[in-house]
Tab-separated table of C-alpha atoms in Angstrom:
chain	number	residue	atom	x	y	z
A	28	CYS	CA	98.682	34.013	11.624
A	29	SER	CA	98.054	35.315	15.111
A	30	GLU	CA	95.819	34.129	17.913
A	31	SER	CA	93.740	37.310	17.573
A	32	ASP	CA	92.726	36.222	14.044
A	33	LEU	CA	92.206	32.554	14.750
A	34	GLY	CA	91.397	32.376	18.453
A	35	PRO	CA	93.207	30.195	20.971
A	36	ILE	CA	95.346	27.527	19.277
A	37	SER	CA	95.927	24.057	20.711
A	38	LEU	CA	98.655	21.668	19.578
A	39	ASN	CA	96.409	18.797	20.704
A	40	TRP	CA	93.331	19.910	18.758
A	41	PHE	CA	92.705	16.460	17.294
A	42	GLU	CA	92.657	14.676	20.657
A	43	GLU	CA	90.608	17.456	22.272
A	44	LEU	CA	87.981	17.507	19.515
A	45	SER	CA	87.823	13.700	19.596
A	46	ALA	CA	87.120	13.838	23.339
A	47	GLU	CA	84.347	16.441	22.839
A	48	ALA	CA	82.634	15.131	19.676
A	49	PRO	CA	79.678	12.737	19.831
A	50	SER	CA	80.620	9.175	18.994
B	6	ASP	CA	110.402	18.788	-33.465
B	7	VAL	CA	107.897	17.483	-30.965
B	8	ALA	CA	110.144	18.391	-28.045
B	9	GLY	CA	110.562	21.877	-29.454
B	10	ARG	CA	106.852	22.450	-29.789
B	11	LEU	CA	106.212	21.212	-26.274
B	12	THR	CA	108.969	23.157	-24.584
B	13	PRO	CA	107.272	25.006	-21.758
B	14	VAL	CA	107.192	28.770	-21.674
B	15	LEU	CA	109.259	29.824	-18.691
B	16	LEU	CA	108.184	32.892	-16.847
B	17	ASP	CA	110.441	35.831	-16.104
B	18	GLY	CA	113.159	35.136	-13.595
B	19	LEU	CA	112.238	31.509	-12.939
B	20	ARG	CA	114.404	29.691	-15.415
B	21	GLU	CA	115.848	27.263	-12.910
B	22	GLU	CA	112.421	25.721	-12.384
B	23	SER	CA	111.150	24.275	-15.598
B	24	LEU	CA	109.510	21.347	-17.263
B	25	GLN	CA	111.650	19.119	-19.451
B	26	LEU	CA	109.913	16.731	-21.818
B	27	VAL	CA	111.214	13.221	-21.075
B	28	SER	CA	108.990	10.969	-23.148
B	29	LYS	CA	105.592	10.493	-24.749
B	30	LEU	CA	103.295	7.537	-24.859
B	31	LYS	CA	100.333	7.057	-27.136
B	32	ASP	CA	97.893	4.207	-27.119
B	33	SER	CA	97.236	3.565	-30.788
B	34	SER	CA	94.083	1.620	-29.986
B	35	SER	CA	92.423	4.421	-28.006
B	36	SER	CA	91.346	7.855	-29.106
B	37	CYS	CA	90.475	9.546	-25.844
B	38	ALA	CA	92.279	10.040	-22.542
B	39	VAL	CA	90.054	10.000	-19.478
B	40	ASP	CA	92.717	9.914	-16.775
B	41	VAL	CA	96.370	9.106	-16.145
B	42	SER	CA	98.227	8.043	-13.010
B	43	THR	CA	101.234	6.074	-11.776
B	44	MET	CA	101.457	2.839	-9.802
B	45	TRP	CA	104.182	0.567	-8.472
B	46	TRP	CA	104.309	-2.746	-10.292
B	47	GLU	CA	106.352	-5.736	-9.178
B	48	ALA	CA	106.803	-8.771	-11.387
B	49	ALA	CA	109.531	-11.436	-11.506
B	50	GLY	CA	111.266	-9.834	-8.534
B	51	SER	CA	111.631	-6.470	-10.243
B	52	ARG	CA	109.756	-3.411	-8.972
B	53	GLY	CA	109.269	-0.200	-10.927
B	54	LEU	CA	107.037	2.830	-11.279
B	55	CYS	CA	104.597	2.349	-14.151
B	56	VAL	CA	102.109	4.640	-15.871
B	57	VAL	CA	98.384	3.841	-15.939
B	58	THR	CA	96.237	5.370	-18.661
B	59	ALA	CA	92.458	5.197	-18.866
B	60	CYS	CA	90.115	5.701	-21.758
B	61	GLU	CA	86.346	5.176	-21.503
B	62	SER	CA	86.367	1.437	-22.120
B	63	SER	CA	89.790	0.229	-20.956
B	64	VAL	CA	92.719	0.872	-18.629
B	65	SER	CA	96.326	0.187	-19.671
B	66	LEU	CA	99.514	-0.390	-17.682
B	67	TRP	CA	102.782	0.892	-19.198
B	68	LYS	CA	106.306	0.075	-18.073
B	69	PRO	CA	109.498	1.981	-18.888
B	70	LEU	CA	111.755	0.532	-21.570
B	71	ALA	CA	115.178	1.708	-22.662
B	72	SER	CA	115.719	5.216	-24.084
B	73	ASP	CA	112.751	6.845	-22.378
B	74	ARG	CA	110.305	4.657	-24.284
B	75	TRP	CA	107.273	2.956	-22.783
B	76	GLY	CA	105.744	-0.423	-23.522
B	77	LYS	CA	102.193	-1.504	-22.801
B	78	VAL	CA	102.169	-4.422	-20.353
B	79	TYR	CA	98.465	-5.145	-20.109
B	80	THR	CA	95.035	-3.656	-20.863
B	81	TRP	CA	92.038	-4.312	-18.639
B	82	GLN	CA	88.863	-4.276	-20.720
B	83	LEU	CA	85.891	-2.833	-18.857
B	84	GLY	CA	82.193	-3.286	-19.530
B	85	GLU	CA	79.648	-0.912	-20.914
B	86	ILE	CA	79.931	1.647	-18.098
B	87	PRO	CA	82.532	4.302	-19.000
B	88	VAL	CA	85.634	4.867	-16.874
B	89	ILE	CA	85.511	8.289	-15.168
B	90	GLN	CA	88.732	8.391	-13.166
B	91	ILE	CA	91.701	6.412	-11.867
B	92	VAL	CA	91.859	6.173	-8.066
B	93	PRO	CA	95.468	5.488	-7.045
B	94	LEU	CA	96.187	3.668	-3.780
B	95	PRO	CA	99.231	5.256	-2.099
B	96	ASP	CA	102.105	3.026	-0.956
B	97	THR	CA	100.721	-0.109	-2.590
B	98	CYS	CA	102.064	-2.350	-5.315
B	99	ASN	CA	100.206	-4.113	-8.155
B	100	LEU	CA	96.862	-2.502	-7.177
B	101	VAL	CA	94.890	0.438	-8.568
B	102	CYS	CA	91.207	1.369	-8.405
B	103	ILE	CA	89.025	2.970	-11.045
B	104	ALA	CA	85.690	4.778	-10.858
B	105	LEU	CA	83.089	4.084	-13.535
B	106	GLY	CA	79.808	5.765	-14.308
B	107	ASP	CA	77.913	8.080	-16.570
B	108	LEU	CA	77.470	11.569	-15.113
B	109	GLU	CA	78.546	10.423	-11.671
B	110	ILE	CA	80.336	7.404	-10.244
B	111	GLY	CA	78.190	4.266	-10.233
B	112	GLU	CA	80.826	1.693	-9.314
B	113	ILE	CA	84.400	1.312	-8.162
B	114	ARG	CA	86.561	-1.539	-9.404
B	115	LEU	CA	89.917	-2.868	-8.278
B	116	LEU	CA	92.456	-3.708	-10.984
B	117	LEU	CA	95.276	-5.922	-9.830
B	118	TYR	CA	98.204	-8.062	-10.800
B	119	SER	CA	98.877	-11.298	-8.947
B	120	SER	CA	102.581	-12.128	-9.120
B	121	GLU	CA	101.880	-15.606	-7.696
B	122	ASN	CA	99.771	-16.595	-10.688
B	123	ASP	CA	101.249	-14.029	-13.081
B	124	ALA	CA	97.658	-12.953	-13.809
B	125	PHE	CA	95.861	-9.625	-14.247
B	126	LYS	CA	92.418	-9.450	-12.648
B	127	GLN	CA	89.619	-7.063	-11.776
B	128	SER	CA	86.965	-7.130	-9.076
B	129	LEU	CA	84.002	-5.016	-8.014
B	130	VAL	CA	84.557	-3.021	-4.805
B	131	LYS	CA	81.430	-0.870	-4.462
B	132	THR	CA	78.317	0.291	-6.298
B	133	GLY	CA	75.930	3.202	-5.611
B	134	ASN	CA	75.485	6.907	-6.282
B	135	ILE	CA	79.065	7.744	-5.368
B	136	LYS	CA	79.972	11.417	-5.105
B	137	ALA	CA	83.656	11.241	-4.135
B	138	VAL	CA	86.354	8.603	-3.661
B	139	LEU	CA	89.963	8.675	-2.477
B	140	GLY	CA	92.593	5.969	-2.011
B	141	LEU	CA	94.107	6.046	1.494
B	142	LYS	CA	97.267	4.538	2.948
B	143	ASP	CA	97.177	0.888	4.063
B	144	ARG	CA	95.084	-0.289	1.097
B	145	ARG	CA	91.922	1.577	2.095
B	146	LEU	CA	89.375	3.479	0.070
B	147	VAL	CA	87.048	6.208	1.390
B	148	SER	CA	83.909	7.196	-0.498
B	149	SER	CA	80.784	9.271	-0.038
B	150	SER	CA	77.525	8.066	-1.549
B	151	ARG	CA	73.901	9.175	-1.447
B	152	THR	CA	70.653	7.344	-1.163
B	153	MET	CA	67.323	9.195	-1.303
B	154	GLN	CA	67.333	9.597	2.457
B	155	GLU	CA	70.899	9.860	3.610
B	156	GLN	CA	74.581	10.104	2.868
B	157	GLN	CA	76.994	7.285	3.645
B	158	VAL	CA	80.714	7.887	4.145
B	159	GLU	CA	82.441	4.518	4.113
B	160	ILE	CA	85.961	3.169	4.357
B	161	VAL	CA	86.623	-0.110	2.566
B	162	SER	CA	89.737	-2.159	3.233
B	163	LEU	CA	91.160	-3.984	0.241
B	164	SER	CA	92.969	-7.279	0.160
B	165	GLU	CA	95.248	-8.288	-2.668
B	166	THR	CA	92.307	-9.975	-4.319
B	167	GLY	CA	89.500	-7.500	-3.746
B	168	ARG	CA	87.259	-6.037	-1.083
B	169	SER	CA	87.864	-7.150	2.505
B	170	LYS	CA	84.987	-7.862	4.833
B	171	ASP	CA	85.909	-5.369	7.531
B	172	GLY	CA	84.587	-1.940	6.520
B	173	GLN	CA	83.886	1.151	8.569
B	174	THR	CA	81.471	4.056	8.304
B	175	LEU	CA	82.245	7.661	9.191
B	176	MET	CA	79.619	9.994	10.637
B	177	PRO	CA	78.259	11.897	7.604
B	178	PRO	CA	77.720	15.671	7.582
B	179	GLU	CA	74.309	16.929	6.378
B	180	GLU	CA	75.738	18.215	3.116
B	181	THR	CA	77.222	16.082	0.362
B	182	VAL	CA	80.972	15.444	0.557
B	183	LEU	CA	82.586	16.160	-2.810
B	184	ALA	CA	86.292	15.510	-2.091
B	185	PHE	CA	88.587	13.983	0.529
B	186	ALA	CA	92.217	14.510	1.622
B	187	GLU	CA	94.270	12.615	4.207
B	188	VAL	CA	95.885	14.862	6.825
B	189	GLU	CA	99.610	14.301	6.351
B	190	GLY	CA	101.422	13.345	9.515
B	191	MET	CA	98.170	12.522	11.369
B	192	ARG	CA	97.351	8.890	10.796
B	193	ASP	CA	93.769	9.054	12.021
B	194	ALA	CA	92.670	12.396	10.539
B	195	LEU	CA	90.753	12.903	7.292
B	196	VAL	CA	89.267	16.082	5.809
B	197	GLY	CA	86.596	16.601	3.177
B	198	THR	CA	85.031	19.495	1.278
B	199	THR	CA	81.261	19.692	0.918
B	200	ALA	CA	78.717	21.009	-1.553
B	201	VAL	CA	78.039	24.073	0.621
B	202	ASN	CA	81.714	24.936	0.832
B	203	SER	CA	82.617	23.603	4.242
B	204	ILE	CA	85.671	21.695	5.423
B	205	VAL	CA	84.812	18.701	7.598
B	206	VAL	CA	87.282	16.805	9.778
B	207	TRP	CA	86.907	13.143	10.808
B	208	ASN	CA	88.628	10.821	13.226
B	209	LEU	CA	89.215	7.740	11.054
B	210	LYS	CA	89.715	5.457	14.039
B	211	THR	CA	86.430	6.274	15.783
B	212	GLY	CA	84.412	7.491	12.784
B	213	GLN	CA	83.578	10.733	14.630
B	214	LEU	CA	82.831	13.940	12.713
B	215	LEU	CA	85.022	16.335	14.678
B	216	LYS	CA	84.430	19.733	13.105
B	217	LYS	CA	82.772	21.608	10.275
B	218	MET	CA	84.360	24.875	9.154
B	219	HIS	CA	83.144	27.223	6.432
B	220	VAL	CA	85.521	28.185	3.638
B	221	GLY	CA	83.858	31.470	2.618
B	222	TYR	CA	81.309	32.617	0.087
B	223	SER	CA	83.816	34.035	-2.412
B	224	TYR	CA	85.068	30.562	-3.282
B	225	PRO	CA	82.108	28.277	-4.002
B	226	ALA	CA	82.591	24.575	-4.814
B	227	SER	CA	86.102	24.444	-3.345
B	228	ILE	CA	87.828	21.059	-3.629
B	229	CYS	CA	90.420	19.879	-1.081
B	230	HIS	CA	93.629	18.406	-2.518
B	231	ARG	CA	95.998	18.224	0.440
B	232	ALA	CA	95.951	18.811	4.201
B	233	TYR	CA	98.566	18.879	6.939
B	234	SER	CA	98.688	19.935	10.570
B	235	ASP	CA	101.378	22.253	11.909
B	236	SER	CA	101.671	24.290	15.117
B	237	GLY	CA	98.069	23.596	16.105
B	238	LEU	CA	96.656	24.706	12.755
B	239	LEU	CA	95.160	22.649	9.931
B	240	PHE	CA	96.469	23.777	6.550
B	241	VAL	CA	94.298	22.822	3.584
B	242	VAL	CA	95.134	23.266	-0.121
B	243	LEU	CA	91.961	24.000	-2.068
B	244	SER	CA	91.229	24.524	-5.739
B	245	HIS	CA	88.551	26.965	-6.786
B	246	PRO	CA	86.906	26.148	-10.106
B	247	HIS	CA	84.296	28.853	-9.602
B	248	ALA	CA	86.211	31.595	-7.779
B	249	LYS	CA	85.393	35.185	-8.654
B	250	GLU	CA	88.234	37.183	-10.099
B	251	SER	CA	89.384	40.017	-7.876
B	252	GLU	CA	91.912	42.833	-8.267
B	253	SER	CA	93.942	41.763	-5.264
B	254	CYS	CA	94.141	38.025	-6.017
B	255	GLY	CA	93.502	37.827	-9.750
B	256	ASN	CA	91.962	34.526	-10.730
B	257	PRO	CA	92.978	32.122	-7.966
B	258	ALA	CA	93.317	28.487	-9.028
B	259	PHE	CA	94.607	27.249	-5.654
B	260	ARG	CA	94.584	28.643	-2.128
B	261	VAL	CA	96.277	27.496	1.052
B	262	ILE	CA	94.071	28.207	4.066
B	263	ALA	CA	95.026	27.821	7.722
B	264	PHE	CA	92.145	26.698	9.957
B	265	ASN	CA	92.115	26.668	13.720
B	266	PRO	CA	90.064	23.497	14.273
B	267	LYS	CA	89.299	24.529	17.854
B	268	THR	CA	87.502	27.749	16.834
B	269	ALA	CA	86.705	27.027	13.144
B	270	ARG	CA	88.267	30.397	12.257
B	271	SER	CA	90.542	30.589	9.219
B	272	VAL	CA	92.922	32.843	7.334
B	273	GLY	CA	94.137	32.637	3.744
B	274	VAL	CA	97.865	31.917	3.697
B	275	MET	CA	98.700	31.916	-0.020
B	276	PHE	CA	96.943	32.483	-3.334
B	277	SER	CA	98.123	30.794	-6.517
B	278	SER	CA	96.800	32.790	-9.453
B	279	LEU	CA	97.664	32.969	-13.099
B	280	PRO	CA	100.304	35.554	-13.942
B	281	PRO	CA	98.942	38.800	-15.416
B	282	GLY	CA	98.307	38.581	-19.129
B	283	HIS	CA	97.380	34.887	-19.113
B	284	ALA	CA	93.720	34.092	-19.630
B	285	GLY	CA	91.869	30.977	-18.519
B	286	ARG	CA	90.193	29.530	-15.483
B	287	TYR	CA	90.941	26.390	-13.517
B	288	LEU	CA	89.405	23.263	-15.073
B	289	GLU	CA	91.066	20.427	-13.157
B	290	GLY	CA	94.353	19.766	-11.458
B	291	ASP	CA	96.515	18.002	-8.915
B	292	VAL	CA	98.664	18.806	-5.889
B	293	LYS	CA	101.724	16.948	-4.597
B	294	ASP	CA	103.913	18.339	-1.835
B	295	ALA	CA	104.297	22.073	-2.561
B	296	SER	CA	103.645	21.715	-6.298
B	297	ALA	CA	100.263	22.356	-7.890
B	298	VAL	CA	99.293	21.862	-11.519
B	299	ALA	CA	96.106	22.735	-13.381
B	300	VAL	CA	94.616	22.471	-16.833
B	301	LEU	CA	93.071	25.815	-17.747
B	302	THR	CA	90.102	26.648	-19.959
B	303	SER	CA	92.586	28.169	-22.427
B	304	GLY	CA	93.952	24.654	-23.061
B	305	ALA	CA	97.235	25.450	-21.279
B	306	VAL	CA	98.761	23.683	-18.262
B	307	ALA	CA	100.098	25.850	-15.429
B	308	VAL	CA	102.400	24.818	-12.568
B	309	TRP	CA	102.679	26.694	-9.259
B	310	ASP	CA	104.962	26.591	-6.260
B	311	LEU	CA	102.422	26.765	-3.433
B	312	LEU	CA	104.970	28.068	-0.918
B	313	LEU	CA	105.819	31.018	-3.157
B	314	GLY	CA	102.276	31.355	-4.519
B	315	ARG	CA	103.898	31.786	-7.904
B	316	CYS	CA	103.367	30.233	-11.319
B	317	THR	CA	106.655	28.575	-12.263
B	318	ALA	CA	105.943	27.057	-15.682
B	319	LEU	CA	103.295	27.084	-18.373
B	320	LEU	CA	102.693	24.570	-21.167
B	321	PRO	CA	100.893	26.410	-23.963
B	322	PRO	CA	98.018	24.665	-25.777
B	323	ASP	CA	99.378	22.270	-28.356
B	324	PRO	CA	98.273	23.005	-31.929
B	325	GLU	CA	97.320	19.344	-32.400
B	326	GLY	CA	95.164	19.192	-29.296
B	327	SER	CA	94.661	21.064	-26.076
B	328	TRP	CA	95.800	19.648	-22.781
B	329	ALA	CA	93.074	17.719	-21.013
B	330	LEU	CA	94.782	16.207	-17.942
B	331	ALA	CA	97.629	17.042	-15.593
B	332	ARG	CA	98.781	14.766	-12.757
B	333	TRP	CA	101.892	14.479	-10.648
B	334	ALA	CA	103.571	11.082	-10.532
B	335	THR	CA	104.023	9.646	-7.037
B	336	THR	CA	106.697	12.288	-6.617
B	337	SER	CA	106.258	15.889	-7.659
B	338	ALA	CA	109.451	15.615	-9.754
B	339	CYS	CA	107.512	14.120	-12.666
B	340	LEU	CA	104.438	15.582	-14.362
B	341	LEU	CA	102.067	13.555	-16.552
B	342	ALA	CA	100.163	15.727	-19.021
B	343	GLY	CA	97.479	14.224	-21.240
B	344	GLN	CA	96.202	15.616	-24.511
B	345	GLN	CA	92.693	15.223	-25.868
B	346	ASP	CA	93.850	12.715	-28.488
B	347	GLY	CA	95.125	10.328	-25.820
B	348	THR	CA	98.819	11.250	-25.973
B	349	VAL	CA	100.469	11.403	-22.538
B	350	CYS	CA	103.650	13.456	-22.130
B	351	LEU	CA	106.021	12.953	-19.193
B	352	TYR	CA	107.911	16.010	-17.976
B	353	ARG	CA	110.692	16.269	-15.440
B	354	TYR	CA	109.964	19.200	-13.097
């Protein structure tokens, strides 16, 4: 998989999405 | 004779990976097998892995005896509502859940053994129009259920005697959730697959719905079996009961897809299709670690190595009854295969 296929990858995706998502 | 007839057909060049029949168990009082699973059972200071078999009206616990034989320890008799599936609770002892209902799940019950009183019990955990249920670590159960107006996704904590008071709800997506999978290595992450073929991701601690990602139109009604996060990507193992056959992928039973949860973009990593010349579509199956197993419409059972994307063993339909169920034991080294007449065969893989 490359970033061009999937877009920018973050190792901390879970924490970042949790900070952005409505609670 | 029986062992000879059930010897799996090994595929070319893969003789080191095979299924070896270890033992069979048959409940003489039941004629149909609904589901089979394993559970840890501890009694009189001795702990061992036992087999749980379910037919429509009862659930039985079997313990290993000498010489690869099995003895029935106890049978829980259920009421008039038929058993639909066994819901194992990972990393627990003396506890297992079952789902009961007619066309869909109407109630979930906890079956348990109390070593203090040396007594087998059952208790009601939940009722409703339940669409999906999964046992989670730490004696928890997640389920999706529908009322006329809305969907509820709920986590129930279980005590050793039944349902605990402290429950939690997760933010539901608009579409119905049809399956769940814990994200391995991420304690607070849970994924689900929905009726419109999306993957949803939750934060179990906060209940937040973090992301919804579409699987693709070529693979309707995908069911998630396993998920893990690696290098910033979410890998999900899906089965595809209704996938369209294609020249490039054949008839895919399982797929591993890598999602970037930040962008919701995905790529297929591995297809697991039947080898050429073998007919049949995916009916139902199970995934443990990198091993996948499925019962096919042909009546055969097929096993794949998901890392290789290759079928590694095939159990042909038995003349006395087609295969109906295939489940991994708590480790992928042991396969439980159930026939329509209620016979369960244990294979070493």
